[in-house]
Short mmCIF file of C-alpha atoms in Angstrom, two decimals:
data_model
loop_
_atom_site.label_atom_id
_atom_site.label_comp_id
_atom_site.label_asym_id
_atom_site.label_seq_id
_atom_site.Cartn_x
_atom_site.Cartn_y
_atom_site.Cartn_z
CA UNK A 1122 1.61 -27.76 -9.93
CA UNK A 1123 -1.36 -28.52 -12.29
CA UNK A 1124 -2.12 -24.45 -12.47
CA UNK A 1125 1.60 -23.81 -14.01
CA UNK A 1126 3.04 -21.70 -11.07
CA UNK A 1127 6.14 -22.61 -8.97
CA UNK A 1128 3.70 -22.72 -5.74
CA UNK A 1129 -0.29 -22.68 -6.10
CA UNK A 1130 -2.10 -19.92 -4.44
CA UNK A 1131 -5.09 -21.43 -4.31
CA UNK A 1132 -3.01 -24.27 -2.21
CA UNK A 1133 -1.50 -22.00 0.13
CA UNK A 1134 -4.83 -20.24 0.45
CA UNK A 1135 -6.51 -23.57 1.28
CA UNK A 1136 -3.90 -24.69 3.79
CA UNK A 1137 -4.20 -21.50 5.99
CA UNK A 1138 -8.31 -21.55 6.11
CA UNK A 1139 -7.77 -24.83 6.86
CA UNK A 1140 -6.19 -24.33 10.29
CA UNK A 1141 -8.71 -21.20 10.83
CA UNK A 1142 -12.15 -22.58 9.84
CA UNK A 1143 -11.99 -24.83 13.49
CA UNK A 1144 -11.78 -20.93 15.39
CA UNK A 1145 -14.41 -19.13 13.64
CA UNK A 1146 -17.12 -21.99 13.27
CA UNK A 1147 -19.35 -20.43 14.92
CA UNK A 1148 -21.84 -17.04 15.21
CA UNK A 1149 -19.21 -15.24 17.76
CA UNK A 1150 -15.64 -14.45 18.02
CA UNK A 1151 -13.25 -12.88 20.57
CA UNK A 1152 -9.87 -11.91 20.22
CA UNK A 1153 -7.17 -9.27 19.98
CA UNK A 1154 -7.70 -7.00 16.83
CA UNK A 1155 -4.33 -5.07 16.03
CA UNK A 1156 -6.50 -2.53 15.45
CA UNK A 1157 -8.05 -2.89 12.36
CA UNK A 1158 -10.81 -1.66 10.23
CA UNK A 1159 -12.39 -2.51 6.59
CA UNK A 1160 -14.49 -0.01 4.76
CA UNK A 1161 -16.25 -2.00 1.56
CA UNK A 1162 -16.62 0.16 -1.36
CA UNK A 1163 -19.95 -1.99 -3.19
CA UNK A 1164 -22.69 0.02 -3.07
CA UNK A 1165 -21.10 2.59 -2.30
CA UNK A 1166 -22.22 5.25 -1.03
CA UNK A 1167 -23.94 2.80 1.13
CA UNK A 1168 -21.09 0.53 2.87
CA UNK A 1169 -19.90 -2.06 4.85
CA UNK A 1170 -18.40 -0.89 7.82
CA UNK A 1171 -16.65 -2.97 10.60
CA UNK A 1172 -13.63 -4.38 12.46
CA UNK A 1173 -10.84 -7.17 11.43
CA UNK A 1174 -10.25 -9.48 14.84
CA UNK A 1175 -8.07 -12.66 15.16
CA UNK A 1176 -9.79 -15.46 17.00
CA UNK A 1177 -6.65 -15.41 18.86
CA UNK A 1178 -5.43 -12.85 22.14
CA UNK A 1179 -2.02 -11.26 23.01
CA UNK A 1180 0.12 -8.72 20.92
CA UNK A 1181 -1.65 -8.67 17.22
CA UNK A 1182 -0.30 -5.18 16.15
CA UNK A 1183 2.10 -7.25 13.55
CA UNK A 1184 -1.65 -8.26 11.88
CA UNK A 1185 -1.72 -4.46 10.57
CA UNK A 1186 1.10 -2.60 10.67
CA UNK A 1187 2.75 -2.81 6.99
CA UNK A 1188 5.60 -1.03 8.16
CA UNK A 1189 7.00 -3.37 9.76
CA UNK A 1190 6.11 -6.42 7.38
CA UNK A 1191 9.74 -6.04 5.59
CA UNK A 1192 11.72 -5.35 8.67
CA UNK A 1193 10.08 -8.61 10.35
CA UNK A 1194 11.23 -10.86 7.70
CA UNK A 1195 7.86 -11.43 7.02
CA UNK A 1196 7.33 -14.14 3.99
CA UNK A 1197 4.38 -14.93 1.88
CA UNK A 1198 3.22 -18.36 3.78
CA UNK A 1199 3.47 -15.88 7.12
CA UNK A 1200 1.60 -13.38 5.67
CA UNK A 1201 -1.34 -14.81 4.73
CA UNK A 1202 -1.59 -16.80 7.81
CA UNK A 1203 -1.69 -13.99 9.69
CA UNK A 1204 -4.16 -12.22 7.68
CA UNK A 1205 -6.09 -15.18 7.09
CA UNK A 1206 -6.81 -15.26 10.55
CA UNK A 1207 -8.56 -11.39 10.52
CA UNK A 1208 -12.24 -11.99 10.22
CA UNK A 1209 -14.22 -9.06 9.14
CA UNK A 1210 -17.42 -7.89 10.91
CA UNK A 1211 -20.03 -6.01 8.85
CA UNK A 1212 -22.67 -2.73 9.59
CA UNK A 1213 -23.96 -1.44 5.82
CA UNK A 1214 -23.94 2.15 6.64
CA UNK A 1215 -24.31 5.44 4.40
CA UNK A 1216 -21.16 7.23 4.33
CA UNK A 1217 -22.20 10.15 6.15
CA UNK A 1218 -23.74 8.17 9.16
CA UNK A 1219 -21.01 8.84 11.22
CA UNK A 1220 -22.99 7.67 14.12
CA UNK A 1221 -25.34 5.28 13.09
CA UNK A 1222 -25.05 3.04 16.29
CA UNK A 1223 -22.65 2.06 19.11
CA UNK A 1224 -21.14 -0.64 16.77
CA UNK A 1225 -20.09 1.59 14.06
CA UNK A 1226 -18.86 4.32 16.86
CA UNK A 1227 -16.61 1.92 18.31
CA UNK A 1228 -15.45 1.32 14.84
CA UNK A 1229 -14.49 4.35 14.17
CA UNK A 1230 -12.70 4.62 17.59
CA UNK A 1231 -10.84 1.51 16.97
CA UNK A 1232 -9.39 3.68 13.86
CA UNK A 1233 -7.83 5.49 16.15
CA UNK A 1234 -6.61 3.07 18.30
CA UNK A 1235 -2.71 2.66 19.30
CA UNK A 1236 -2.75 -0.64 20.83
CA UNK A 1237 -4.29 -3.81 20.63
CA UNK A 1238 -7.83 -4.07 21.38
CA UNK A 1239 -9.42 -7.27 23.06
CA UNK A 1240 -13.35 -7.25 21.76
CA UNK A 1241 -16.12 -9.66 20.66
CA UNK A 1242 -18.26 -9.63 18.26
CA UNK A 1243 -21.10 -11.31 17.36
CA UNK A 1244 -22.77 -12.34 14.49
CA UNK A 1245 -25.97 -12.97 12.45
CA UNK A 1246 -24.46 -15.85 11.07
CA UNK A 1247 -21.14 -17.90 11.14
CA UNK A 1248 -18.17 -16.13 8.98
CA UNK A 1249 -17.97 -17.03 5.13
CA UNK A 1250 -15.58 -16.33 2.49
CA UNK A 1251 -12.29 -17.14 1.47
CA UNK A 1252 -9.28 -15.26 2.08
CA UNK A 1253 -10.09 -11.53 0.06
CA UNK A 1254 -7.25 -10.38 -2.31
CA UNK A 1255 -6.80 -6.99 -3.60
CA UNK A 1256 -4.20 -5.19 -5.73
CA UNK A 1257 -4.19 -2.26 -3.52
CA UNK A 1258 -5.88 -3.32 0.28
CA UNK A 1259 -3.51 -6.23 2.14
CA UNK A 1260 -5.77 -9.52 2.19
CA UNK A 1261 -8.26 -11.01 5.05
CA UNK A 1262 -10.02 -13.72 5.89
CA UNK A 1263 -13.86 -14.63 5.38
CA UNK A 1264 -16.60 -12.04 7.06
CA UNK A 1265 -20.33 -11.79 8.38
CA UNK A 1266 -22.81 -9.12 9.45
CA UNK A 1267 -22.49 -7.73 12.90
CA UNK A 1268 -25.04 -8.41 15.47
CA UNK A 1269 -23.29 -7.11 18.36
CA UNK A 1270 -19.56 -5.95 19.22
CA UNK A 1271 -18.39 -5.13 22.39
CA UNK A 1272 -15.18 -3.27 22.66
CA UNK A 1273 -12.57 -3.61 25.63
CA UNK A 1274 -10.01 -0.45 26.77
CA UNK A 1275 -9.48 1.75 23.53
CA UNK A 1276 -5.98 3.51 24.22
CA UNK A 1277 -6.39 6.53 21.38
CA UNK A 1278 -3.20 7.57 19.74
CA UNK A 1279 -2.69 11.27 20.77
CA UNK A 1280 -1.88 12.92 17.83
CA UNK A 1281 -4.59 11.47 15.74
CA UNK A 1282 -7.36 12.13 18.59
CA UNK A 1283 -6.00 15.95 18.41
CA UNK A 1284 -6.73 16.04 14.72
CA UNK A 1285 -9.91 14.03 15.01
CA UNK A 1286 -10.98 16.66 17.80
CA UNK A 1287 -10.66 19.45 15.48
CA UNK A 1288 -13.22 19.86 13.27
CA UNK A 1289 -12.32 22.64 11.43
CA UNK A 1290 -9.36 21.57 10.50
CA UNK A 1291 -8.99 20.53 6.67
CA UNK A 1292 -8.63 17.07 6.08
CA UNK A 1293 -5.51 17.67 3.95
CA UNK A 1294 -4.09 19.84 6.38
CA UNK A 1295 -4.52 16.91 9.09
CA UNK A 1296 -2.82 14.33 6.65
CA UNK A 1297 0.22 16.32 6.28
CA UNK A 1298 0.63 17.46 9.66
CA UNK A 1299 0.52 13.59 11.23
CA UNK A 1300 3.07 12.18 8.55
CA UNK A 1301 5.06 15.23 9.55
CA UNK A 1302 4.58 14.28 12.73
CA UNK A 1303 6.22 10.79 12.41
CA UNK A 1304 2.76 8.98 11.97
CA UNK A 1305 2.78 5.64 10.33
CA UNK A 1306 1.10 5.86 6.70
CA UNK A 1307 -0.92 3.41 7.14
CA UNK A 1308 -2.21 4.34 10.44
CA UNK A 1309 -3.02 7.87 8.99
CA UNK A 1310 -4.99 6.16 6.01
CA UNK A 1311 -7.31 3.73 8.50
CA UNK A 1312 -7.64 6.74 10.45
CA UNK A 1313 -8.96 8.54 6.75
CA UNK A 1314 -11.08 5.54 6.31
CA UNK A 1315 -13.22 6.43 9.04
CA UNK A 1316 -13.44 9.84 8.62
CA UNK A 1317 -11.59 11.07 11.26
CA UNK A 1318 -10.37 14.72 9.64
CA UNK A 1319 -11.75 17.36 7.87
CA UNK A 1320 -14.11 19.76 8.53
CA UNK A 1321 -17.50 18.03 10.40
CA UNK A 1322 -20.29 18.36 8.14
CA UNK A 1323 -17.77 17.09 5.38
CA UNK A 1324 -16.49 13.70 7.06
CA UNK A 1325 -17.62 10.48 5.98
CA UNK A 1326 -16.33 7.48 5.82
CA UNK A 1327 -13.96 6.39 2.74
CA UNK A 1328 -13.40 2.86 1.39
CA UNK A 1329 -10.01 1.43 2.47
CA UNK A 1330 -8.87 0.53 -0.99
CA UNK A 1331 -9.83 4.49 -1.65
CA UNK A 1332 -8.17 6.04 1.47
CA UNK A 1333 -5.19 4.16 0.96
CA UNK A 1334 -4.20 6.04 -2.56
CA UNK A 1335 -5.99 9.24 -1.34
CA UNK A 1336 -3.29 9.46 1.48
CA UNK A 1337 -0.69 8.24 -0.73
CA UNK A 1338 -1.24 10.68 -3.25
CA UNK A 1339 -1.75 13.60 -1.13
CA UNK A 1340 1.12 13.14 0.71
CA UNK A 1341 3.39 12.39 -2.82
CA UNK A 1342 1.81 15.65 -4.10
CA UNK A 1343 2.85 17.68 -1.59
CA UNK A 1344 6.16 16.79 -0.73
CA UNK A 1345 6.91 16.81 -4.47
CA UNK A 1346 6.59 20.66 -4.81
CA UNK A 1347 9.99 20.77 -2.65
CA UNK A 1348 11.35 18.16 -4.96
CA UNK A 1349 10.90 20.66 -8.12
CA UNK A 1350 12.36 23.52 -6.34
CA UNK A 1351 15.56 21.85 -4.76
CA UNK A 1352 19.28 21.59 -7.14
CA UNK A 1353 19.79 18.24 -9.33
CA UNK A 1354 21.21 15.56 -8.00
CA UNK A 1355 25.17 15.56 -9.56
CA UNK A 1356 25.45 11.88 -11.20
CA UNK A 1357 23.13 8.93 -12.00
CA UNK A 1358 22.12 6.75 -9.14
CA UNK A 1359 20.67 3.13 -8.46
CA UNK A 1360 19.08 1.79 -5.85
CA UNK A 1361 17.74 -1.85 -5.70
CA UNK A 1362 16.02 -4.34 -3.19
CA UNK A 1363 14.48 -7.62 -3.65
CA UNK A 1364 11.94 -9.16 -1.33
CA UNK A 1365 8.98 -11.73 -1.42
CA UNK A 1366 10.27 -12.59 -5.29
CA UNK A 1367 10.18 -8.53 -6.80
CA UNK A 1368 13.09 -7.66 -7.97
CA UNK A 1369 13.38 -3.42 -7.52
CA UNK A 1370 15.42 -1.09 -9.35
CA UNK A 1371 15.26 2.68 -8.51
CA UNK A 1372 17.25 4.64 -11.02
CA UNK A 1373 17.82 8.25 -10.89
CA UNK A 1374 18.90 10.78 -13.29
CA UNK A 1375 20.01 14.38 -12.69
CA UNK A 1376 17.68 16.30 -15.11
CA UNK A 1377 14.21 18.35 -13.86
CA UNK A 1378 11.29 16.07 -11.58
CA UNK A 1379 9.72 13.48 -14.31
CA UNK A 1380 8.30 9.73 -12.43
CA UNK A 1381 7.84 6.57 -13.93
CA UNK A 1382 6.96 3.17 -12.36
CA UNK A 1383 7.19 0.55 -14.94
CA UNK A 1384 6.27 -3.20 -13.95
CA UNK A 1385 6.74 -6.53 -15.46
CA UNK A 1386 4.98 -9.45 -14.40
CA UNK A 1387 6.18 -12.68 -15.20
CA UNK A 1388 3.95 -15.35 -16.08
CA UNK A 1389 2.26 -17.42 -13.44
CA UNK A 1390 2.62 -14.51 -11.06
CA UNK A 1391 -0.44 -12.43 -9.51
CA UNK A 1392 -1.58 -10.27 -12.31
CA UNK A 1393 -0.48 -12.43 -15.43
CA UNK A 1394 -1.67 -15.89 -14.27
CA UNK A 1395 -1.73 -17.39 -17.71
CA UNK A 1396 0.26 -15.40 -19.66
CA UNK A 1397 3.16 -16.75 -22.13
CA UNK A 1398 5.35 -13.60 -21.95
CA UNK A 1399 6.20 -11.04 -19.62
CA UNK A 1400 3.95 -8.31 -19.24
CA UNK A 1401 4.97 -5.16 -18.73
CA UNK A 1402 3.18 -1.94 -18.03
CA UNK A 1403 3.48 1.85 -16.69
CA UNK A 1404 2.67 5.23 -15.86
CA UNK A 1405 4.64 8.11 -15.24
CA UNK A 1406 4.12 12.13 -15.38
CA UNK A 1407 6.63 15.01 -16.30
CA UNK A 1408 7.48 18.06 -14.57
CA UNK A 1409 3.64 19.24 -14.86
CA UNK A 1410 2.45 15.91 -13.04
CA UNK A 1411 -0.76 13.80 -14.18
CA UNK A 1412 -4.36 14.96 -14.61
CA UNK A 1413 -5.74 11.46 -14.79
CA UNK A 1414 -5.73 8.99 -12.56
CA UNK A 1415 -2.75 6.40 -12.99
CA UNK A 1416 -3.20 3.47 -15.26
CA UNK A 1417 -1.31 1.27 -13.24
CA UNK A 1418 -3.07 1.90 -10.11
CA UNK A 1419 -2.40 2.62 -6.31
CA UNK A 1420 1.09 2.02 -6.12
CA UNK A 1421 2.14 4.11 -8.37
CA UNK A 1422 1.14 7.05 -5.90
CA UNK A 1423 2.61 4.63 -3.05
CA UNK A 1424 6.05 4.61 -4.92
CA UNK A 1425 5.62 8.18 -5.96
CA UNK A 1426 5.56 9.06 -2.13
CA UNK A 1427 8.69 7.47 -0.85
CA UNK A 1428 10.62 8.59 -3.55
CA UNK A 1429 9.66 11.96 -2.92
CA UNK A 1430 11.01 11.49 0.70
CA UNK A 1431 14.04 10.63 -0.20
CA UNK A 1432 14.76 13.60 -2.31
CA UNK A 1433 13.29 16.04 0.08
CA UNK A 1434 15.46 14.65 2.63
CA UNK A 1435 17.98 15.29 0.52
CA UNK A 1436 16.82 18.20 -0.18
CA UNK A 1437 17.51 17.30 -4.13
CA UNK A 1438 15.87 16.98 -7.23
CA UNK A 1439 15.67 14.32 -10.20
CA UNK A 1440 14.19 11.76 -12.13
CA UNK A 1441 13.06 8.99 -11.30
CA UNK A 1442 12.22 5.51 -13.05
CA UNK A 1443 11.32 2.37 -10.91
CA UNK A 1444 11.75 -0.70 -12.39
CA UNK A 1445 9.48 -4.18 -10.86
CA UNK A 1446 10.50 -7.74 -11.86
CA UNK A 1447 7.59 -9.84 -10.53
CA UNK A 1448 9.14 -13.09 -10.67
CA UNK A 1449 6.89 -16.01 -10.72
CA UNK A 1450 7.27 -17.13 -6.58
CA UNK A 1451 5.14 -13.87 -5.90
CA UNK A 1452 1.98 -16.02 -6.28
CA UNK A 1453 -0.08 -13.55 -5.11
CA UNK A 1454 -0.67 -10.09 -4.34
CA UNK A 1455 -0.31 -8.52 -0.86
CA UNK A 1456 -1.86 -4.87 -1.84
CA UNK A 1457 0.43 -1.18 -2.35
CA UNK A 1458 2.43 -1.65 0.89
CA UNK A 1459 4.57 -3.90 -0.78
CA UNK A 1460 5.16 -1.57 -3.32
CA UNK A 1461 5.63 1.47 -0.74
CA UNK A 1462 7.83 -0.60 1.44
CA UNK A 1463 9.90 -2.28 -0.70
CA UNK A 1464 11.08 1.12 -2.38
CA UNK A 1465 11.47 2.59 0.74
CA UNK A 1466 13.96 0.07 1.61
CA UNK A 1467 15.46 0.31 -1.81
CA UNK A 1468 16.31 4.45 -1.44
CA UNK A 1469 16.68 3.64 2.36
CA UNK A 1470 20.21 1.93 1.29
CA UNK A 1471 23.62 3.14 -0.32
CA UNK A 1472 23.06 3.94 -4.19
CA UNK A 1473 25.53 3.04 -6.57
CA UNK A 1474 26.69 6.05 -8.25
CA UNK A 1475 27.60 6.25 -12.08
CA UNK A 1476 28.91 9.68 -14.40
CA UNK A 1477 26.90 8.04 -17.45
CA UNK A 1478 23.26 6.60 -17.88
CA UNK A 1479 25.62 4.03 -20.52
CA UNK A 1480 27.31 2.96 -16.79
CA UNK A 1481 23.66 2.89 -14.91
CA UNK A 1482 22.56 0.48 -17.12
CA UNK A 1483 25.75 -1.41 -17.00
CA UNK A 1484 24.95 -2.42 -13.68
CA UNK A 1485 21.23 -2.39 -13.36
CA UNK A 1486 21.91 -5.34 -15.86
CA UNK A 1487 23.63 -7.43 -13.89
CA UNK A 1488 20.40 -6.91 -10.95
CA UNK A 1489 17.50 -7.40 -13.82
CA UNK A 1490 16.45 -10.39 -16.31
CA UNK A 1491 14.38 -8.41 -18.47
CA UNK A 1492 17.16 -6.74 -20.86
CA UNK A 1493 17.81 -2.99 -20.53
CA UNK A 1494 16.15 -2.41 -24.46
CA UNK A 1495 13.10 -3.88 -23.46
CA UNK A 1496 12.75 -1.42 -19.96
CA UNK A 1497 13.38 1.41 -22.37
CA UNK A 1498 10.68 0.76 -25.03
CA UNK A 1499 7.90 0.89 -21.98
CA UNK A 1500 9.44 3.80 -20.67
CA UNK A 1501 8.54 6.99 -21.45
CA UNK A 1502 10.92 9.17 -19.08
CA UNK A 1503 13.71 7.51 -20.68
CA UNK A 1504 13.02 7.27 -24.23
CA UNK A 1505 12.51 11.53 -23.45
CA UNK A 1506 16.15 11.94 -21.96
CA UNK A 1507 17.85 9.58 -24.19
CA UNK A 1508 16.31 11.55 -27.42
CA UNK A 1509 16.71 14.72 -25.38
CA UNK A 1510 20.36 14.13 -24.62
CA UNK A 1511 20.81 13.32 -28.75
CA UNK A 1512 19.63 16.51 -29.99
CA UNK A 1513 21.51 17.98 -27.60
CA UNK A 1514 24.90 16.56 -28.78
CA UNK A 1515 23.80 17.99 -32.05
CA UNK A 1516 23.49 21.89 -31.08
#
């Protein structure tokens, strides 16, 4: 390819708005939306509210459900067919007008949705745009203001409605009780979008790229006070997965709760498109947690989540270092799901046990390119328990 990479995005971008420009070349659309919502965050706290919908009918839930993206096989030329196809409708709304008009009500009830939704919308003028790509929101296809949407049967999801109905219930407190619940993540962050919980004069509505860490954090946060209170894990662990051309390593260790996600991007992939080297780059907290916001963004707090529900399932403690090879077929980037599902599936599997970090990275060499020296430099968890465990021979 002339840009450098193993497969052009721009190329597989092309190809799919290709075969949807003939479907939405015009100034009104039907179709099935999965459901699905955007909230912009420009302007904020004036924003674009509206619905994603396929010009296509039948069973669409696939379109939004991340969930079920790595379980479905789901590869990258898939993926952004499918959400090439979801073209955005747009209200500019401030974030507290809940109610501003039927289109943004039935916006907000599509939020809330549990099935597919038939609906048609019309617009001021025909969609633009190309396919929108995000580090943390999954991509869609091009948008235009709403003039008109018309919603069919809206089949709410029970448990949501309940916490939507209550409106003294703390936001928070709604979160935590739907994932406990067995809610899908990301069908308790659209429902966040919209402002769907929390006490009423207090709900607004909340960028998607914004509710999606919000939830992920909370959710981390809380389930990671039962992490620091539970016994050590007995011996050093890996887990690893590989999907869509990441490479994952979770490693373990059994000393007090400390995180890291370190990530290296090779070049020619999403976030290093003309790089010579490898970049590489992290955050992480100790035992105290973070006060500021991670450096390397959303997934960090989707990664932080899923290992926490491991451990509380487990009802264990440890450390925990996650280690992202993002070879150069990942020629684009698919927002934090892929980083919350593809550890998920990682601690989801057997780990391979070891009596010696020495051992651990033994084997996590044989799984990663990047050599084992180079992980540790960028690593401040375990450049603390390798220095940690020296002094210690020493007293």
């Amino acid at each position: 390819m002339l840009c450098g990479k193993e497969r052009c995005p721009v190329v597989a971008r092309a190809y799919q708005q290709a075969k949807t420009a003939p479907l939405i070349d015009r100034t009104n659309i039907d179709g099935t939306s999965p459901p699905a919502v955007f909230i912009g965050r420009y302007g904020y706290p004036y924003v674009a509210v509206g619905p994603l919908i396929p010009p296509v009918h039948g069973d669409t839930m696939i379109y939004d459900v991340p969930e079920l993206w790595l379980k479905e096989g789901i590869d990258i030329d898939r993926f952004i067919q499918f959400r090439s196809n979801l073209v955005r409708g747009k209200t500019l709304v401030n974030i507290f007008d809940l109610e501003k008009n039927r289109m943004v009500e039935d916006t907000r009830y599509m939020a809330l949705a549990n099935n597919p939704t038939d609906m048609e919308a019309e617009f001021t003028k025909k969609p633009q745009g190309r396919l929108v790509i995000d580090d943390n929101v999954p991509p869609f296809g091009p948008s235009a203001p709403l003039k008109k949407l018309d919603a069919g049967t809206l089949k709410l999801d029970h448990r949501i409605e309940r916490a939507f109905c209550d409106t003294d219930l703390l936001a928070a407190e709604a979160v935590k009780s739907l994932y406990k619940d067995g809610t899908y993540v990301s069908k308790i962050q659209r429902a966040f979008s919209v402002g769907a919980f929390g006490i009423k004069k207090s709900r607004r509505f909340v960028p998607t790229r914004w509710s999606i860490t919000a939830v992920d954090s909370m959710l981390g946060e809380h389930l990671k006070q039962d992490t620091k209170e539970a016994p050590l894990i007995n011996e050093f662990r890996v887990y690893e997965h590989h999907s869509l051309d990441n490479n994952w390593v979770v490693l373990m260790l059994p000393t007090s709760w400390r995180y890291e996600l370190i990530e290296a991007w090779y070049p020619n992939t999403a976030w290093n498109p003309y790089g010579k080297d490898v970049a590489i780059m992290s955050s992480f907290e100790f035992f105290e947690g973070r006060k500021t916001y991670a450096e390397i963004g959303g997934c960090y707090y989707a990664a932080r989540l899923v290992v926490n529900e491991a451990l509380t399932r487990e009802r264990r403690q440890a450390s925990v270092v996650i280690l992202r090879e993002a070879l150069p077929g990942y020629i684009l980037p698919v927002g934090v799901w892929n980083v919350r599902e593809n550890v998920r599936a990682a601690v989801a599997a057997a780990p391979h046990k070891f009596a010696t970090l020495d051992q651990s990275f033994e084997f996590i060499r044989t799984r990663l390119k990047i050599p084992i020296r180079q992980w540790i430099e960028h690593s401040a968890v375990l450049h603390d328990y390798i220095y940690q465990r020296r002094i210690e021979d020493y007293t």
